[in-house]
CSV table of C-alpha atoms in Angstrom, one decimal:
chain,number,residue,atom,x,y,z
A,1,MET,CA,0.0,0.0,0.0
A,2,THR,CA,1.0,3.6,-0.5
A,3,LYS,CA,2.9,4.8,2.6
A,4,ILE,CA,2.7,8.4,3.9
A,5,LEU,CA,5.0,9.9,6.4
A,6,LEU,CA,3.2,12.4,8.7
A,7,VAL,CA,5.5,14.8,10.4
A,8,ASP,CA,4.2,17.3,13.0
A,9,ASP,CA,5.1,18.2,16.6
A,10,SER,CA,1.3,18.7,17.2
A,11,ARG,CA,-0.4,15.5,18.2
A,12,THR,CA,-3.7,17.2,17.2
A,13,VAL,CA,-2.5,17.6,13.6
A,14,LEU,CA,-1.3,14.0,13.4
A,15,LEU,CA,-4.8,12.9,14.6
A,16,MET,CA,-6.6,15.2,12.2
A,17,GLU,CA,-4.5,14.0,9.2
A,18,GLN,CA,-5.1,10.4,10.0
A,19,MET,CA,-8.9,11.0,10.4
A,20,ILE,CA,-9.0,12.8,7.0
A,21,LEU,CA,-7.1,10.0,5.3
A,22,ALA,CA,-8.8,7.1,7.1
A,23,GLY,CA,-10.7,4.9,4.6
A,24,GLU,CA,-8.1,5.6,1.9
A,25,PRO,CA,-5.7,2.8,1.0
A,26,TYR,CA,-2.8,4.3,2.8
A,27,THR,CA,-0.5,3.3,5.6
A,28,PHE,CA,1.1,5.8,7.9
A,29,GLU,CA,4.3,6.4,9.7
A,30,LEU,CA,4.5,9.2,12.2
A,31,ALA,CA,7.3,11.5,13.3
A,32,THR,CA,7.1,14.3,15.8
A,33,ASN,CA,10.3,16.2,14.9
A,34,GLY,CA,12.6,16.8,12.0
A,35,GLU,CA,15.4,14.4,13.1
A,36,GLU,CA,12.9,11.6,13.5
A,37,ALA,CA,11.4,12.4,10.1
A,38,LEU,CA,14.7,12.2,8.4
A,39,ALA,CA,15.6,8.9,10.0
A,40,ARG,CA,12.3,7.3,9.1
A,41,ALA,CA,12.3,8.7,5.5
A,42,THR,CA,15.8,7.7,4.6
A,43,ALA,CA,15.6,4.3,6.3
A,44,ASN,CA,12.4,3.3,4.5
A,45,PRO,CA,11.3,6.0,1.9
A,46,PRO,CA,7.6,6.8,1.9
A,47,ASP,CA,5.5,7.6,-1.1
A,48,LEU,CA,4.6,11.0,0.2
A,49,VAL,CA,5.5,13.2,3.1
A,50,LEU,CA,3.2,15.7,4.9
A,51,LEU,CA,5.6,18.0,6.6
A,52,ASP,CA,5.1,20.6,9.3
A,53,VAL,CA,7.2,23.7,9.0
A,54,ILE,CA,7.6,25.0,12.5
A,55,MET,CA,9.1,22.4,14.8
A,56,PRO,CA,11.6,22.3,17.5
A,57,GLY,CA,15.1,21.4,16.3
A,58,LEU,CA,15.2,21.0,12.5
A,59,ASP,CA,12.4,22.9,10.9
A,60,GLY,CA,10.4,21.7,7.9
A,61,PHE,CA,12.5,23.7,5.4
A,62,GLU,CA,15.7,22.1,6.5
A,63,VAL,CA,14.1,18.7,6.6
A,64,CYS,CA,12.9,19.3,3.1
A,65,ARG,CA,16.4,20.3,1.9
A,66,ARG,CA,17.9,17.2,3.4
A,67,LEU,CA,15.4,14.9,1.9
A,68,ARG,CA,16.0,16.4,-1.5
A,69,ALA,CA,19.7,15.9,-1.0
A,70,HIS,CA,19.4,12.3,-0.1
A,71,ALA,CA,19.3,9.8,-3.1
A,72,SER,CA,16.6,7.7,-1.7
A,73,THR,CA,14.1,10.5,-1.0
A,74,ARG,CA,15.0,13.0,-3.7
A,75,ALA,CA,11.9,12.3,-5.8
A,76,VAL,CA,9.4,11.8,-2.9
A,77,PRO,CA,6.6,14.3,-3.1
A,78,ILE,CA,6.5,16.6,0.0
A,79,ILE,CA,3.5,18.6,1.0
A,80,MET,CA,4.2,21.3,3.6
A,81,VAL,CA,1.5,21.8,6.2
A,82,THR,CA,1.8,25.1,8.0
A,83,THR,CA,0.2,28.0,9.8
A,84,ARG,CA,2.7,30.3,8.1
A,85,ALA,CA,1.1,30.3,4.7
A,86,GLU,CA,2.1,33.8,3.6
A,87,GLY,CA,4.3,34.8,0.7
A,88,GLU,CA,7.8,34.6,2.1
A,89,ASN,CA,7.2,31.3,3.8
A,90,VAL,CA,5.7,29.8,0.8
A,91,GLU,CA,8.6,31.0,-1.3
A,92,GLU,CA,11.1,29.5,1.1
A,93,GLY,CA,9.2,26.2,1.1
A,94,TYR,CA,9.4,25.9,-2.7
A,95,GLU,CA,13.0,26.9,-2.6
A,96,SER,CA,13.7,24.2,-0.1
A,97,GLY,CA,12.2,21.7,-2.5
A,98,CYS,CA,8.6,21.1,-1.4
A,99,THR,CA,6.1,19.9,-4.0
A,100,ASP,CA,3.0,21.7,-2.6
A,101,TYR,CA,1.5,23.6,0.4
A,102,VAL,CA,-1.5,23.1,2.6
A,103,ALA,CA,-2.3,25.9,5.2
A,104,LYS,CA,-3.5,25.2,8.7
A,105,PRO,CA,-6.2,24.9,9.8
A,106,ILE,CA,-6.4,22.0,7.4
A,107,HIS,CA,-9.4,21.9,5.0
A,108,PRO,CA,-10.1,18.1,4.8
A,109,GLU,CA,-11.2,18.2,1.2
A,110,GLU,CA,-8.1,20.1,0.1
A,111,LEU,CA,-5.7,17.8,1.9
A,112,LEU,CA,-7.5,14.7,0.6
A,113,ALA,CA,-7.4,16.0,-3.0
A,114,LYS,CA,-3.7,16.9,-2.8
A,115,VAL,CA,-2.8,13.6,-1.2
A,116,ARG,CA,-4.7,11.7,-3.9
A,117,ASN,CA,-3.0,13.7,-6.5
A,118,TYR,CA,0.6,13.1,-5.3
A,119,ALA,CA,0.2,9.7,-3.8
A,120,PRO,CA,-2.1,7.6,-6.1
A,121,ALA,CA,-3.4,4.7,-4.1
A,122,ARG,CA,-1.5,1.4,-4.7
A,123,GLU,CA,-3.5,-1.6,-3.6
A,124,ALA,CA,-1.8,-4.2,-1.4
A,125,SER,CA,0.0,-6.9,-3.3
A,126,LEU,CA,-2.0,-10.1,-3.6
A,127,GLY,CA,1.3,-12.0,-3.6
B,1,MET,CA,-27.1,18.2,7.9
B,2,ALA,CA,-23.5,18.7,8.8
B,3,ASN,CA,-20.8,18.0,6.2
B,4,VAL,CA,-18.8,15.0,7.3
B,5,ALA,CA,-15.6,17.0,6.8
B,6,ASP,CA,-16.9,19.6,9.3
B,7,THR,CA,-17.2,16.9,12.0
B,8,LEU,CA,-13.6,15.9,11.8
B,9,PRO,CA,-12.1,18.8,13.8
B,10,VAL,CA,-14.6,18.1,16.5
B,11,ALA,CA,-13.7,14.5,16.6
B,12,ALA,CA,-10.0,15.3,16.6
B,13,ALA,CA,-10.5,17.8,19.4
B,14,LEU,CA,-12.4,15.2,21.5
B,15,VAL,CA,-9.8,12.5,21.0
B,16,ARG,CA,-6.9,15.0,21.8
B,17,LEU,CA,-8.6,16.2,25.0
B,18,ARG,CA,-9.3,12.7,26.2
B,19,GLU,CA,-5.7,11.8,25.7
B,20,SER,CA,-4.5,14.7,27.7
B,21,ALA,CA,-7.1,14.0,30.4
B,22,GLN,CA,-7.1,16.4,33.3
B,23,GLY,CA,-3.3,16.8,33.7
B,24,PRO,CA,-1.1,19.7,32.9
B,25,GLY,CA,-1.0,18.5,29.3
B,26,VAL,CA,-4.5,19.9,28.8
B,27,PHE,CA,-3.2,23.4,28.1
B,28,THR,CA,-0.9,22.1,25.4
B,29,ALA,CA,-3.8,20.1,23.9
B,30,VAL,CA,-6.0,23.2,23.9
B,31,ARG,CA,-3.3,25.4,22.4
B,32,GLU,CA,-2.9,22.8,19.6
B,33,ILE,CA,-6.6,22.6,19.0
B,34,LEU,CA,-7.0,26.4,18.8
B,35,SER,CA,-4.0,26.8,16.6
B,36,ASP,CA,-4.3,23.8,14.3
B,37,LEU,CA,-8.1,23.2,14.1
B,38,VAL,CA,-9.6,26.7,14.7
B,39,GLY,CA,-6.8,28.9,13.4
B,40,CYS,CA,-6.1,31.0,16.5
B,41,GLU,CA,-2.7,31.6,18.1
B,42,ASP,CA,-3.7,34.6,20.3
B,43,PHE,CA,-6.0,33.6,23.1
B,44,GLY,CA,-6.5,33.8,26.8
B,45,ILE,CA,-8.1,31.6,29.5
B,46,PHE,CA,-9.7,33.8,32.1
B,47,SER,CA,-11.2,33.1,35.5
B,48,LEU,CA,-14.1,35.2,36.7
B,49,GLU,CA,-13.4,37.2,39.8
B,50,ARG,CA,-17.0,38.1,40.9
B,51,ARG,CA,-16.1,40.6,43.7
B,52,ALA,CA,-14.0,42.7,41.4
B,53,SER,CA,-16.1,42.1,38.3
B,54,VAL,CA,-13.1,41.2,36.2
B,55,LEU,CA,-11.8,38.4,34.2
B,56,CYS,CA,-8.3,37.4,35.3
B,57,LEU,CA,-5.8,35.8,32.9
B,58,ARG,CA,-4.8,32.3,33.9
B,59,GLN,CA,-3.1,31.0,30.8
B,60,GLY,CA,-2.8,32.1,27.2
B,61,ALA,CA,-0.7,32.5,24.1
B,62,GLY,CA,0.4,35.2,21.7
B,63,SER,CA,-1.3,38.6,22.3
B,64,GLY,CA,-3.7,36.9,24.7
B,65,LEU,CA,-1.0,37.3,27.3
B,66,ALA,CA,-1.1,41.1,27.0
B,67,ARG,CA,-4.4,41.4,28.9
B,68,PRO,CA,-4.0,40.3,32.6
B,69,GLN,CA,-7.4,41.7,33.5
B,70,ILE,CA,-10.6,42.5,31.5
B,71,SER,CA,-13.6,44.1,33.0
B,72,VAL,CA,-16.9,42.3,32.7
B,73,GLU,CA,-18.8,45.5,32.3
B,74,PRO,CA,-21.1,45.5,29.2
B,75,GLY,CA,-19.0,45.9,26.0
B,76,ALA,CA,-15.7,45.5,27.8
B,77,VAL,CA,-14.8,42.1,26.3
B,78,ARG,CA,-15.6,43.3,22.8
B,79,GLY,CA,-13.7,46.4,23.6
B,80,ALA,CA,-10.6,44.3,24.5
B,81,GLY,CA,-10.6,43.1,21.0
B,82,ALA,CA,-11.9,39.6,21.4
B,83,VAL,CA,-13.2,38.0,18.2
B,84,ALA,CA,-14.9,35.3,20.2
B,85,ALA,CA,-15.8,34.6,23.8
B,86,VAL,CA,-16.6,31.2,25.1
B,87,PRO,CA,-18.1,30.8,28.6
B,88,LEU,CA,-16.3,28.3,30.9
B,89,ARG,CA,-18.5,26.7,33.5
B,90,ARG,CA,-17.9,24.6,36.6
B,91,GLY,CA,-20.9,22.6,37.7
B,92,GLY,CA,-23.1,24.7,35.6
B,93,ARG,CA,-21.9,28.0,37.2
B,94,LEU,CA,-20.1,30.5,35.1
B,95,CYS,CA,-16.5,30.7,36.3
B,96,GLY,CA,-14.5,32.1,33.4
B,97,ALA,CA,-14.1,32.5,29.7
B,98,LEU,CA,-11.9,31.5,26.8
B,99,LEU,CA,-11.3,34.6,24.7
B,100,LEU,CA,-9.9,34.5,21.2
B,101,PHE,CA,-8.1,37.8,20.2
B,102,ALA,CA,-7.0,37.1,16.6
B,103,LEU,CA,-7.2,34.5,13.9
B,104,LEU,CA,-4.5,33.5,11.5
B,105,PRO,CA,-4.2,35.6,8.3
B,106,GLN,CA,-5.6,32.8,6.2
B,107,LYS,CA,-8.6,32.4,8.5
B,108,PRO,CA,-11.0,35.3,7.7
B,109,ALA,CA,-13.7,34.4,10.2
B,110,LEU,CA,-14.9,31.6,12.5
B,111,GLN,CA,-17.2,29.1,10.9
B,112,PRO,CA,-19.9,27.0,12.5
B,113,ALA,CA,-17.5,24.0,12.7
B,114,ASP,CA,-15.1,26.2,14.7
B,115,HIS,CA,-17.8,27.1,17.2
B,116,ALA,CA,-18.5,23.4,17.6
B,117,VAL,CA,-14.8,22.8,18.4
B,118,LEU,CA,-14.8,25.7,20.9
B,119,GLU,CA,-17.8,24.2,22.6
B,120,VAL,CA,-15.9,20.9,22.9
B,121,VAL,CA,-13.0,22.7,24.6
B,122,ALA,CA,-15.4,24.5,26.9
B,123,THR,CA,-17.3,21.4,27.8
B,124,HIS,CA,-14.3,19.0,28.3
B,125,ALA,CA,-11.5,21.2,29.5
B,126,ALA,CA,-12.9,24.1,31.5
B,127,GLU,CA,-12.1,22.8,34.9
B,128,ALA,CA,-8.7,21.6,34.0
B,129,LEU,CA,-7.8,24.9,32.3
B,130,LEU,CA,-9.0,27.0,35.2
B,131,ASP,CA,-7.3,24.8,37.8
B,132,ALA,CA,-4.0,24.7,35.9
B,133,SER,CA,-1.1,26.7,37.2
B,134,ASP,CA,0.1,29.8,35.4
B,135,GLY,CA,3.3,27.9,34.6
B,136,ALA,CA,1.8,26.8,31.3
B,137,ARG,CA,2.0,30.3,29.9
């Protein structure tokens, strides 16, 4: 199945994202800071990353740059999810290599549409 | 009939508050809910001091910390710049208020689903918020 890495230091956002995407054929991995996100993504690359920007330690921009610099995650779509959705921050996000943006508070329909677009469902193998 | 998508923030808020129970983590949960589900990073949790007829700040975030006391005289809360005021009750008795002072730039106004989330906060976290120490500021 399509695997999505959800990265946010807010437990509330991680809950909300899983609720929005429940019922879709996705599996999830969770990370609550940038270091954990990098470790998980490079060890076992996901099909899509939903990445918070403002986090303690490595912020989302830096995580994005490092994922883009790593061979195994260079092509993984990254959607930044942030309360800072104004011009400069959006520019910095794209410069760091993100694929798309979603502003908080998250609109469920918008997130679902973008996730479906960047991470087409892949049914579980029947072996 | 409510859009299913509109019910998700309420469900997420309920789960988050239940996880945080009544401990000191409840303020963190409420701060996340207000920021990430409602779109407000400037708020204050006030207790009602009846003798002085004022609301006293207990906890808050952003510009919500700039108002240690607000009169409860008619019009004063609106005059303090609150965009929303949610009563906090203990055993049915009014004992405080959650005041929202500003919304995120991408959030032009509160929607009905936001008010439902605020009601969840008021119903499930009022006592814990008012009892919590000011250390959570």
